[in-house]
PDB file of C-alpha atoms in Angstrom:
ATOM      1  CA  MET A 445     -13.270  18.738   0.736  1.00  0.00           C
ATOM      2  CA  ASP A 446     -11.995  18.639   3.859  1.00  0.00           C
ATOM      3  CA  PRO A 447      -9.918  15.312   3.973  1.00  0.00           C
ATOM      4  CA  GLU A 448     -10.848  15.384   8.167  1.00  0.00           C
ATOM      5  CA  THR A 449     -14.827  15.026   7.196  1.00  0.00           C
ATOM      6  CA  THR A 450     -14.368  12.806   4.165  1.00  0.00           C
ATOM      7  CA  ASN A 451     -13.352   9.160   3.852  1.00  0.00           C
ATOM      8  CA  VAL A 452      -9.804   9.672   2.090  1.00  0.00           C
ATOM      9  CA  ILE A 453     -10.845   6.127   0.446  1.00  0.00           C
ATOM     10  CA  GLU A 454     -14.170   4.756  -0.369  1.00  0.00           C
ATOM     11  CA  VAL A 455     -15.133   2.342  -2.651  1.00  0.00           C
ATOM     12  CA  LYS A 456     -19.017   1.195  -3.183  1.00  0.00           C
ATOM     13  CA  CYS A 457     -20.289  -1.910  -5.125  1.00  0.00           C
ATOM     14  CA  LEU A 458     -17.044  -2.217  -7.315  1.00  0.00           C
ATOM     15  CA  THR A 459     -17.242  -5.207  -9.049  1.00  0.00           C
ATOM     16  CA  VAL A 460     -13.827  -5.759 -11.983  1.00  0.00           C
ATOM     17  CA  ARG A 461     -14.030  -8.941 -13.819  1.00  0.00           C
ATOM     18  CA  TYR A 462     -11.594 -10.079 -16.414  1.00  0.00           C
ATOM     19  CA  PRO A 463     -11.661 -12.118 -19.359  1.00  0.00           C
ATOM     20  CA  LYS A 464     -10.106 -15.661 -19.424  1.00  0.00           C
ATOM     21  CA  PRO A 465      -6.740 -15.750 -21.158  1.00  0.00           C
ATOM     22  CA  GLY A 466      -7.605 -17.465 -24.676  1.00  0.00           C
ATOM     23  CA  LEU A 467     -11.708 -17.233 -23.699  1.00  0.00           C
ATOM     24  CA  LYS A 468     -12.849 -13.767 -24.634  1.00  0.00           C
ATOM     25  CA  GLN A 469     -16.173 -14.737 -23.917  1.00  0.00           C
ATOM     26  CA  VAL A 470     -15.502 -15.969 -20.375  1.00  0.00           C
ATOM     27  CA  PHE A 471     -15.030 -13.798 -17.925  1.00  0.00           C
ATOM     28  CA  VAL A 472     -13.479 -13.796 -14.013  1.00  0.00           C
ATOM     29  CA  THR A 473     -14.760 -11.817 -11.225  1.00  0.00           C
ATOM     30  CA  ALA A 474     -11.151 -10.864  -9.444  1.00  0.00           C
ATOM     31  CA  VAL A 475     -13.533  -7.948  -7.147  1.00  0.00           C
ATOM     32  CA  ASN A 476     -16.803  -9.142  -6.372  1.00  0.00           C
ATOM     33  CA  GLN A 477     -19.217  -5.896  -5.198  1.00  0.00           C
ATOM     34  CA  LEU A 478     -16.647  -4.581  -2.683  1.00  0.00           C
ATOM     35  CA  ALA A 479     -17.890  -2.068  -0.459  1.00  0.00           C
ATOM     36  CA  LEU A 480     -15.310  -0.384   1.496  1.00  0.00           C
ATOM     37  CA  ALA A 481     -13.962   3.065   3.053  1.00  0.00           C
ATOM     38  CA  VAL A 482     -11.057   4.176   4.933  1.00  0.00           C
ATOM     39  CA  HIS A 483     -10.438   7.650   7.303  1.00  0.00           C
ATOM     40  CA  HIS A 484      -8.511  10.167   7.174  1.00  0.00           C
ATOM     41  CA  GLY A 485      -5.213   9.625   9.587  1.00  0.00           C
ATOM     42  CA  GLU A 486      -5.866   5.688   9.787  1.00  0.00           C
ATOM     43  CA  VAL A 487      -3.699   3.105   9.070  1.00  0.00           C
ATOM     44  CA  PHE A 488      -5.369   0.286   7.193  1.00  0.00           C
ATOM     45  CA  GLY A 489      -4.523  -3.454   6.363  1.00  0.00           C
ATOM     46  CA  PHE A 490      -6.361  -4.755   3.364  1.00  0.00           C
ATOM     47  CA  LEU A 491      -5.703  -8.777   3.678  1.00  0.00           C
ATOM     48  CA  GLY A 492      -6.544 -12.123   2.220  1.00  0.00           C
ATOM     49  CA  PRO A 493      -5.210 -14.688   0.721  1.00  0.00           C
ATOM     50  CA  ASN A 494      -3.210 -14.694  -2.704  1.00  0.00           C
ATOM     51  CA  GLY A 495      -5.978 -14.227  -5.566  1.00  0.00           C
ATOM     52  CA  ALA A 496      -8.417 -12.600  -3.432  1.00  0.00           C
ATOM     53  CA  GLY A 497      -8.645  -9.344  -5.071  1.00  0.00           C
ATOM     54  CA  LYS A 498      -6.337  -7.006  -2.948  1.00  0.00           C
ATOM     55  CA  THR A 499      -3.611  -6.369  -5.850  1.00  0.00           C
ATOM     56  CA  THR A 500      -6.927  -5.396  -8.309  1.00  0.00           C
ATOM     57  CA  THR A 501      -8.705  -3.591  -6.039  1.00  0.00           C
ATOM     58  CA  MET A 502      -5.316  -1.316  -5.319  1.00  0.00           C
ATOM     59  CA  ASN A 503      -4.879  -1.196  -9.061  1.00  0.00           C
ATOM     60  CA  VAL A 504      -8.501   0.293  -9.279  1.00  0.00           C
ATOM     61  CA  LEU A 505      -7.591   3.524  -6.762  1.00  0.00           C
ATOM     62  CA  LEU A 506      -4.641   3.768  -8.509  1.00  0.00           C
ATOM     63  CA  GLY A 507      -6.528   4.247 -11.780  1.00  0.00           C
ATOM     64  CA  PHE A 508      -4.664   1.514 -13.742  1.00  0.00           C
ATOM     65  CA  VAL A 509      -7.814  -0.577 -14.009  1.00  0.00           C
ATOM     66  CA  PRO A 510     -11.114   0.529 -14.778  1.00  0.00           C
ATOM     67  CA  PRO A 511     -13.988  -0.951 -12.661  1.00  0.00           C
ATOM     68  CA  THR A 512     -16.484  -2.893 -14.871  1.00  0.00           C
ATOM     69  CA  SER A 513     -19.175  -1.684 -12.751  1.00  0.00           C
ATOM     70  CA  GLY A 514     -19.758   0.430  -9.587  1.00  0.00           C
ATOM     71  CA  THR A 515     -17.307   3.481  -7.912  1.00  0.00           C
ATOM     72  CA  ALA A 516     -14.278   4.307  -6.101  1.00  0.00           C
ATOM     73  CA  SER A 517     -13.023   7.463  -4.808  1.00  0.00           C
ATOM     74  CA  LEU A 518     -10.115   9.485  -3.050  1.00  0.00           C
ATOM     75  CA  PHE A 519     -10.906  12.494  -1.271  1.00  0.00           C
ATOM     76  CA  GLY A 520     -14.018  12.082  -2.221  1.00  0.00           C
ATOM     77  CA  ILE A 521     -12.952  12.282  -6.141  1.00  0.00           C
ATOM     78  CA  ASP A 522     -13.828   9.646  -8.350  1.00  0.00           C
ATOM     79  CA  VAL A 523     -10.427   7.868  -9.016  1.00  0.00           C
ATOM     80  CA  ARG A 524     -10.971   7.704 -13.221  1.00  0.00           C
ATOM     81  CA  GLN A 525     -10.358  11.949 -12.501  1.00  0.00           C
ATOM     82  CA  PRO A 526      -6.342  11.855 -12.865  1.00  0.00           C
ATOM     83  CA  ILE A 527      -6.506  14.785 -10.265  1.00  0.00           C
ATOM     84  CA  ALA A 528      -7.421  12.601  -7.322  1.00  0.00           C
ATOM     85  CA  ARG A 529      -4.260  10.621  -7.215  1.00  0.00           C
ATOM     86  CA  GLN A 530      -2.632  13.900  -7.357  1.00  0.00           C
ATOM     87  CA  ARG A 531      -1.954  13.562  -3.150  1.00  0.00           C
ATOM     88  CA  ILE A 532      -1.201  10.227  -3.266  1.00  0.00           C
ATOM     89  CA  GLY A 533       1.911   8.029  -2.957  1.00  0.00           C
ATOM     90  CA  TYR A 534       2.419   4.623  -4.038  1.00  0.00           C
ATOM     91  CA  LEU A 535       4.719   1.083  -3.251  1.00  0.00           C
ATOM     92  CA  PRO A 536       4.566  -1.594  -5.293  1.00  0.00           C
ATOM     93  CA  GLU A 537       5.055  -5.196  -4.278  1.00  0.00           C
ATOM     94  CA  LEU A 538       7.793  -5.149  -6.634  1.00  0.00           C
ATOM     95  CA  THR A 539      10.090  -2.288  -6.995  1.00  0.00           C
ATOM     96  CA  TYR A 540      12.421  -1.259 -10.177  1.00  0.00           C
ATOM     97  CA  TYR A 541      14.670   1.296 -10.597  1.00  0.00           C
ATOM     98  CA  TYR A 542      17.574   1.817 -12.197  1.00  0.00           C
ATOM     99  CA  LYS A 543      20.075   0.813  -9.784  1.00  0.00           C
ATOM    100  CA  PHE A 544      22.935   2.692 -11.376  1.00  0.00           C
ATOM    101  CA  LEU A 545      21.584   5.523  -9.633  1.00  0.00           C
ATOM    102  CA  THR A 546      22.459   6.581  -5.807  1.00  0.00           C
ATOM    103  CA  ALA A 547      18.973   7.311  -3.582  1.00  0.00           C
ATOM    104  CA  GLU A 548      19.649  11.012  -3.915  1.00  0.00           C
ATOM    105  CA  GLU A 549      19.511  10.680  -7.286  1.00  0.00           C
ATOM    106  CA  LEU A 550      16.242   8.622  -7.553  1.00  0.00           C
ATOM    107  CA  LEU A 551      14.521  10.655  -5.747  1.00  0.00           C
ATOM    108  CA  ARG A 552      15.725  13.690  -7.555  1.00  0.00           C
ATOM    109  CA  PHE A 553      14.128  12.041 -10.621  1.00  0.00           C
ATOM    110  CA  TYR A 554      11.012  11.435  -8.900  1.00  0.00           C
ATOM    111  CA  ALA A 555      10.818  15.074  -7.599  1.00  0.00           C
ATOM    112  CA  LYS A 556      11.662  16.875 -11.369  1.00  0.00           C
ATOM    113  CA  ILE A 557       8.626  13.998 -12.447  1.00  0.00           C
ATOM    114  CA  PHE A 558       5.939  16.044  -9.376  1.00  0.00           C
ATOM    115  CA  GLY A 559       7.431  19.525 -10.687  1.00  0.00           C
ATOM    116  CA  LEU A 560       8.914  20.355  -7.593  1.00  0.00           C
ATOM    117  CA  SER A 561      11.377  23.359  -7.293  1.00  0.00           C
ATOM    118  CA  ARG A 562      15.435  22.967  -6.339  1.00  0.00           C
ATOM    119  CA  ALA A 563      15.019  23.992  -3.393  1.00  0.00           C
ATOM    120  CA  GLU A 564      11.954  21.864  -1.505  1.00  0.00           C
ATOM    121  CA  THR A 565      13.614  18.905  -3.712  1.00  0.00           C
ATOM    122  CA  ASP A 566      16.246  19.342  -1.544  1.00  0.00           C
ATOM    123  CA  GLN A 567      14.439  19.709   1.544  1.00  0.00           C
ATOM    124  CA  ARG A 568      12.191  16.589   0.796  1.00  0.00           C
ATOM    125  CA  ILE A 569      15.280  14.176   0.276  1.00  0.00           C
ATOM    126  CA  ALA A 570      17.258  15.206   3.363  1.00  0.00           C
ATOM    127  CA  LYS A 571      14.314  14.767   5.600  1.00  0.00           C
ATOM    128  CA  LEU A 572      13.103  11.222   4.207  1.00  0.00           C
ATOM    129  CA  ILE A 573      16.553  10.255   3.726  1.00  0.00           C
ATOM    130  CA  LYS A 574      17.030  10.482   7.326  1.00  0.00           C
ATOM    131  CA  LEU A 575      13.040   9.140   7.985  1.00  0.00           C
ATOM    132  CA  VAL A 576      13.979   5.770   6.003  1.00  0.00           C
ATOM    133  CA  GLY A 577      17.590   5.642   7.934  1.00  0.00           C
ATOM    134  CA  LEU A 578      19.434   5.769   4.525  1.00  0.00           C
ATOM    135  CA  GLU A 579      21.489   8.471   5.535  1.00  0.00           C
ATOM    136  CA  HIS A 580      24.987   5.855   5.427  1.00  0.00           C
ATOM    137  CA  ALA A 581      24.229   4.929   2.001  1.00  0.00           C
ATOM    138  CA  SER A 582      22.475   7.701  -0.193  1.00  0.00           C
ATOM    139  CA  LYS A 583      25.378   8.305  -1.929  1.00  0.00           C
ATOM    140  CA  ARG A 584      25.494   4.529  -2.890  1.00  0.00           C
ATOM    141  CA  PRO A 585      23.927   3.188  -5.971  1.00  0.00           C
ATOM    142  CA  ILE A 586      20.769   0.809  -5.617  1.00  0.00           C
ATOM    143  CA  LYS A 587      22.409  -1.832  -6.733  1.00  0.00           C
ATOM    144  CA  SER A 588      24.778  -2.310  -3.823  1.00  0.00           C
ATOM    145  CA  TYR A 589      21.142  -1.977  -1.662  1.00  0.00           C
ATOM    146  CA  SER A 590      20.263  -4.590   0.556  1.00  0.00           C
ATOM    147  CA  LYS A 591      16.524  -6.407   0.116  1.00  0.00           C
ATOM    148  CA  GLY A 592      15.529  -3.969   3.326  1.00  0.00           C
ATOM    149  CA  MET A 593      17.334  -0.742   2.097  1.00  0.00           C
ATOM    150  CA  GLN A 594      15.508  -0.910  -1.548  1.00  0.00           C
ATOM    151  CA  GLN A 595      12.501  -1.280   0.091  1.00  0.00           C
ATOM    152  CA  ARG A 596      13.231   1.932   2.408  1.00  0.00           C
ATOM    153  CA  VAL A 597      14.150   3.907  -0.723  1.00  0.00           C
ATOM    154  CA  GLY A 598      10.985   2.400  -2.864  1.00  0.00           C
ATOM    155  CA  LEU A 599       8.998   4.381   0.850  1.00  0.00           C
ATOM    156  CA  ALA A 600      11.066   7.303   0.254  1.00  0.00           C
ATOM    157  CA  GLN A 601      10.317   7.579  -3.193  1.00  0.00           C
ATOM    158  CA  ALA A 602       6.674   6.682  -2.437  1.00  0.00           C
ATOM    159  CA  LEU A 603       6.385  10.192  -0.030  1.00  0.00           C
ATOM    160  CA  ILE A 604       9.036  12.499  -2.112  1.00  0.00           C
ATOM    161  CA  ASN A 605       5.288  14.262  -3.158  1.00  0.00           C
ATOM    162  CA  ASN A 606       4.536  14.950   0.436  1.00  0.00           C
ATOM    163  CA  PRO A 607       1.269  12.695  -0.027  1.00  0.00           C
ATOM    164  CA  ASP A 608      -1.484  12.652   2.201  1.00  0.00           C
ATOM    165  CA  LEU A 609      -2.070   9.233   1.181  1.00  0.00           C
ATOM    166  CA  LEU A 610      -0.070   6.633   0.838  1.00  0.00           C
ATOM    167  CA  ILE A 611      -0.402   3.008  -0.841  1.00  0.00           C
ATOM    168  CA  LEU A 612       1.738   0.072  -0.239  1.00  0.00           C
ATOM    169  CA  ASP A 613       1.246  -3.636  -1.657  1.00  0.00           C
ATOM    170  CA  GLU A 614       2.837  -5.969   0.639  1.00  0.00           C
ATOM    171  CA  PRO A 615       5.648  -3.526   1.858  1.00  0.00           C
ATOM    172  CA  THR A 616       7.146  -5.466   4.369  1.00  0.00           C
ATOM    173  CA  SER A 617       7.767  -8.795   1.722  1.00  0.00           C
ATOM    174  CA  GLY A 618      10.812 -10.698   2.193  1.00  0.00           C
ATOM    175  CA  LEU A 619      12.268  -8.632   4.654  1.00  0.00           C
ATOM    176  CA  ASP A 620      13.930 -10.082   7.744  1.00  0.00           C
ATOM    177  CA  PRO A 621      12.819  -8.847  11.460  1.00  0.00           C
ATOM    178  CA  LEU A 622      14.624  -5.547  11.757  1.00  0.00           C
ATOM    179  CA  GLY A 623      13.863  -4.600   8.001  1.00  0.00           C
ATOM    180  CA  ARG A 624      10.321  -5.301   9.252  1.00  0.00           C
ATOM    181  CA  MET A 625      10.855  -3.029  12.333  1.00  0.00           C
ATOM    182  CA  LYS A 626      12.460   0.001  10.631  1.00  0.00           C
ATOM    183  CA  VAL A 627       9.289  -0.270   8.203  1.00  0.00           C
ATOM    184  CA  ARG A 628       6.508  -0.607  10.911  1.00  0.00           C
ATOM    185  CA  GLU A 629       8.613   2.312  12.783  1.00  0.00           C
ATOM    186  CA  ILE A 630       8.337   4.818   9.717  1.00  0.00           C
ATOM    187  CA  ILE A 631       4.664   3.260   9.075  1.00  0.00           C
ATOM    188  CA  GLN A 632       3.896   4.968  12.382  1.00  0.00           C
ATOM    189  CA  ARG A 633       6.038   7.860  11.860  1.00  0.00           C
ATOM    190  CA  LEU A 634       3.244   8.667   8.788  1.00  0.00           C
ATOM    191  CA  LYS A 635       0.410   8.425  11.107  1.00  0.00           C
ATOM    192  CA  ASP A 636       1.350  10.738  13.749  1.00  0.00           C
ATOM    193  CA  GLU A 637       2.298  13.517  11.067  1.00  0.00           C
ATOM    194  CA  GLY A 638      -1.342  12.640   9.828  1.00  0.00           C
ATOM    195  CA  LYS A 639      -1.427  11.047   7.218  1.00  0.00           C
ATOM    196  CA  THR A 640      -3.294   7.792   6.019  1.00  0.00           C
ATOM    197  CA  VAL A 641      -1.620   4.230   5.340  1.00  0.00           C
ATOM    198  CA  PHE A 642      -3.207   1.743   2.764  1.00  0.00           C
ATOM    199  CA  PHE A 643      -1.641  -1.298   2.748  1.00  0.00           C
ATOM    200  CA  SER A 644      -2.154  -5.047   1.665  1.00  0.00           C
ATOM    201  CA  SER A 645       0.100  -7.492   3.805  1.00  0.00           C
ATOM    202  CA  HIS A 646       0.574 -11.406   4.627  1.00  0.00           C
ATOM    203  CA  GLU A 647       2.339 -10.929   7.751  1.00  0.00           C
ATOM    204  CA  LEU A 648      -0.429 -10.773  10.456  1.00  0.00           C
ATOM    205  CA  GLY A 649       2.024  -9.697  13.245  1.00  0.00           C
ATOM    206  CA  GLU A 650       2.865  -6.800  11.515  1.00  0.00           C
ATOM    207  CA  VAL A 651      -0.742  -5.449  10.825  1.00  0.00           C
ATOM    208  CA  GLU A 652      -1.776  -6.457  14.549  1.00  0.00           C
ATOM    209  CA  ALA A 653       0.974  -3.867  15.599  1.00  0.00           C
ATOM    210  CA  ILE A 654       0.502  -1.100  13.412  1.00  0.00           C
ATOM    211  CA  CYS A 655      -3.351  -0.863  12.187  1.00  0.00           C
ATOM    212  CA  ASP A 656      -6.334   0.720  13.496  1.00  0.00           C
ATOM    213  CA  ARG A 657      -8.704  -1.215  11.405  1.00  0.00           C
ATOM    214  CA  VAL A 658      -8.453  -4.111   9.343  1.00  0.00           C
ATOM    215  CA  ALA A 659      -9.985  -5.716   6.502  1.00  0.00           C
ATOM    216  CA  ILE A 660     -10.409  -9.410   5.040  1.00  0.00           C
ATOM    217  CA  VAL A 661     -11.203  -9.867   1.617  1.00  0.00           C
ATOM    218  CA  HIS A 662     -11.543 -13.948   0.026  1.00  0.00           C
ATOM    219  CA  GLU A 663     -12.675 -14.314  -3.724  1.00  0.00           C
ATOM    220  CA  GLY A 664     -13.143 -10.740  -3.975  1.00  0.00           C
ATOM    221  CA  GLN A 665     -15.666 -10.137  -1.606  1.00  0.00           C
ATOM    222  CA  LEU A 666     -15.274  -8.593   1.712  1.00  0.00           C
ATOM    223  CA  LYS A 667     -15.611 -10.730   4.400  1.00  0.00           C
ATOM    224  CA  ALA A 668     -14.416  -8.720   7.854  1.00  0.00           C
ATOM    225  CA  VAL A 669     -13.895  -5.347   8.451  1.00  0.00           C
ATOM    226  CA  GLY A 670     -13.258  -3.817  11.741  1.00  0.00           C
ATOM    227  CA  THR A 671     -10.244  -2.778  14.632  1.00  0.00           C
ATOM    228  CA  VAL A 672      -7.868  -5.637  14.761  1.00  0.00           C
ATOM    229  CA  ALA A 673      -9.306  -6.394  18.661  1.00  0.00           C
ATOM    230  CA  GLU A 674     -12.914  -6.740  16.676  1.00  0.00           C
ATOM    231  CA  ILE A 675     -12.086  -9.220  14.518  1.00  0.00           C
ATOM    232  CA  SER A 676      -9.720 -11.099  16.636  1.00  0.00           C
ATOM    233  CA  ALA A 677     -12.539 -11.389  19.487  1.00  0.00           C
ATOM    234  CA  GLY A 678     -13.213 -14.701  20.446  1.00  0.00           C
ATOM    235  CA  HIS A 679      -9.702 -16.130  18.743  1.00  0.00           C
ATOM    236  CA  ALA A 680      -6.475 -16.639  19.557  1.00  0.00           C
ATOM    237  CA  ASN A 681      -4.505 -13.924  17.430  1.00  0.00           C
ATOM    238  CA  LEU A 682      -5.364 -12.175  14.158  1.00  0.00           C
ATOM    239  CA  GLU A 683      -4.167 -15.041  12.388  1.00  0.00           C
ATOM    240  CA  ARG A 684      -6.476 -17.889  13.828  1.00  0.00           C
ATOM    241  CA  ALA A 685      -9.494 -14.934  13.176  1.00  0.00           C
ATOM    242  CA  PHE A 686      -8.041 -15.121   9.221  1.00  0.00           C
ATOM    243  CA  LEU A 687      -8.172 -18.397   8.731  1.00  0.00           C
ATOM    244  CA  GLU A 688     -11.583 -18.874  10.206  1.00  0.00           C
ATOM    245  CA  VAL A 689     -12.918 -16.225   8.399  1.00  0.00           C
ATOM    246  CA  VAL A 690     -11.383 -17.458   4.881  1.00  0.00           C
ATOM    247  CA  GLY A 691     -12.537 -20.864   5.142  1.00  0.00           C
ATOM    248  CA  TYR A 692      -9.454 -23.091   5.497  1.00  0.00           C
ATOM    249  CA  GLN A 693      -9.464 -26.191   6.953  1.00  0.00           C
ATOM    250  CA  SER A 694      -6.147 -28.161   7.629  1.00  0.00           C
ATOM    251  CA  THR A 695      -5.652 -31.300   6.045  1.00  0.00           C
ATOM    252  CA  CYS A 696      -3.608 -32.259   8.908  1.00  0.00           C
ATOM    253  CA  GLN A 697      -4.441 -35.313  10.926  1.00  0.00           C
ATOM    254  CA  PRO A 698      -3.716 -35.257  14.773  1.00  0.00           C
TER     255      PRO A 698
END
């Protein structure tokens, strides 16, 4: 299917239930009848408080967790088929790499996993090292990197196979303002190249700055979806809209 005429991500009536720890007959609903569509070439923010079902939904898309019911597809292909994930890159919230490796060695390792040729690998590594701004540190071991640098090498890893869709779980978590700005610039560059970016975040200022559309989930259910302007209408900013959508009430008295 042509990615430009197909929803890159499509979720219909998705439900995921887990057995409650220690109580096999009692189930917790992590995602409840979720319906969502992400279009080609857009930056889509997936928002919600902790425990809202964001990571579970991502895990379904990545094939890590099977849906209890409903469907999820990537580029029109059911996520349960391995071929559906050939065109995606993924950056988890908590990354772990062999820290004795340099950035170049790490990227070469992942290139081998994807079966890239030596010439293509060299070309991709040079391009990605430049994209994430690590030219000065590409031959240093990752253990010497700051949190922001480790996040950027993680982005490079997620892009080594030149994916059409990038799935990012809290890509700016724990970064300082300069680190967040660099990640924002990288996401904008990817959008300019026609990539689709789907990411979760608690940094609502970042979401306002770079997202074409956003979805807000709470207690496993979709509560709102639309452009930042549409969801923020009638509120001072996206943060105020988000708090109202999830039903937050301040316990502080004036």
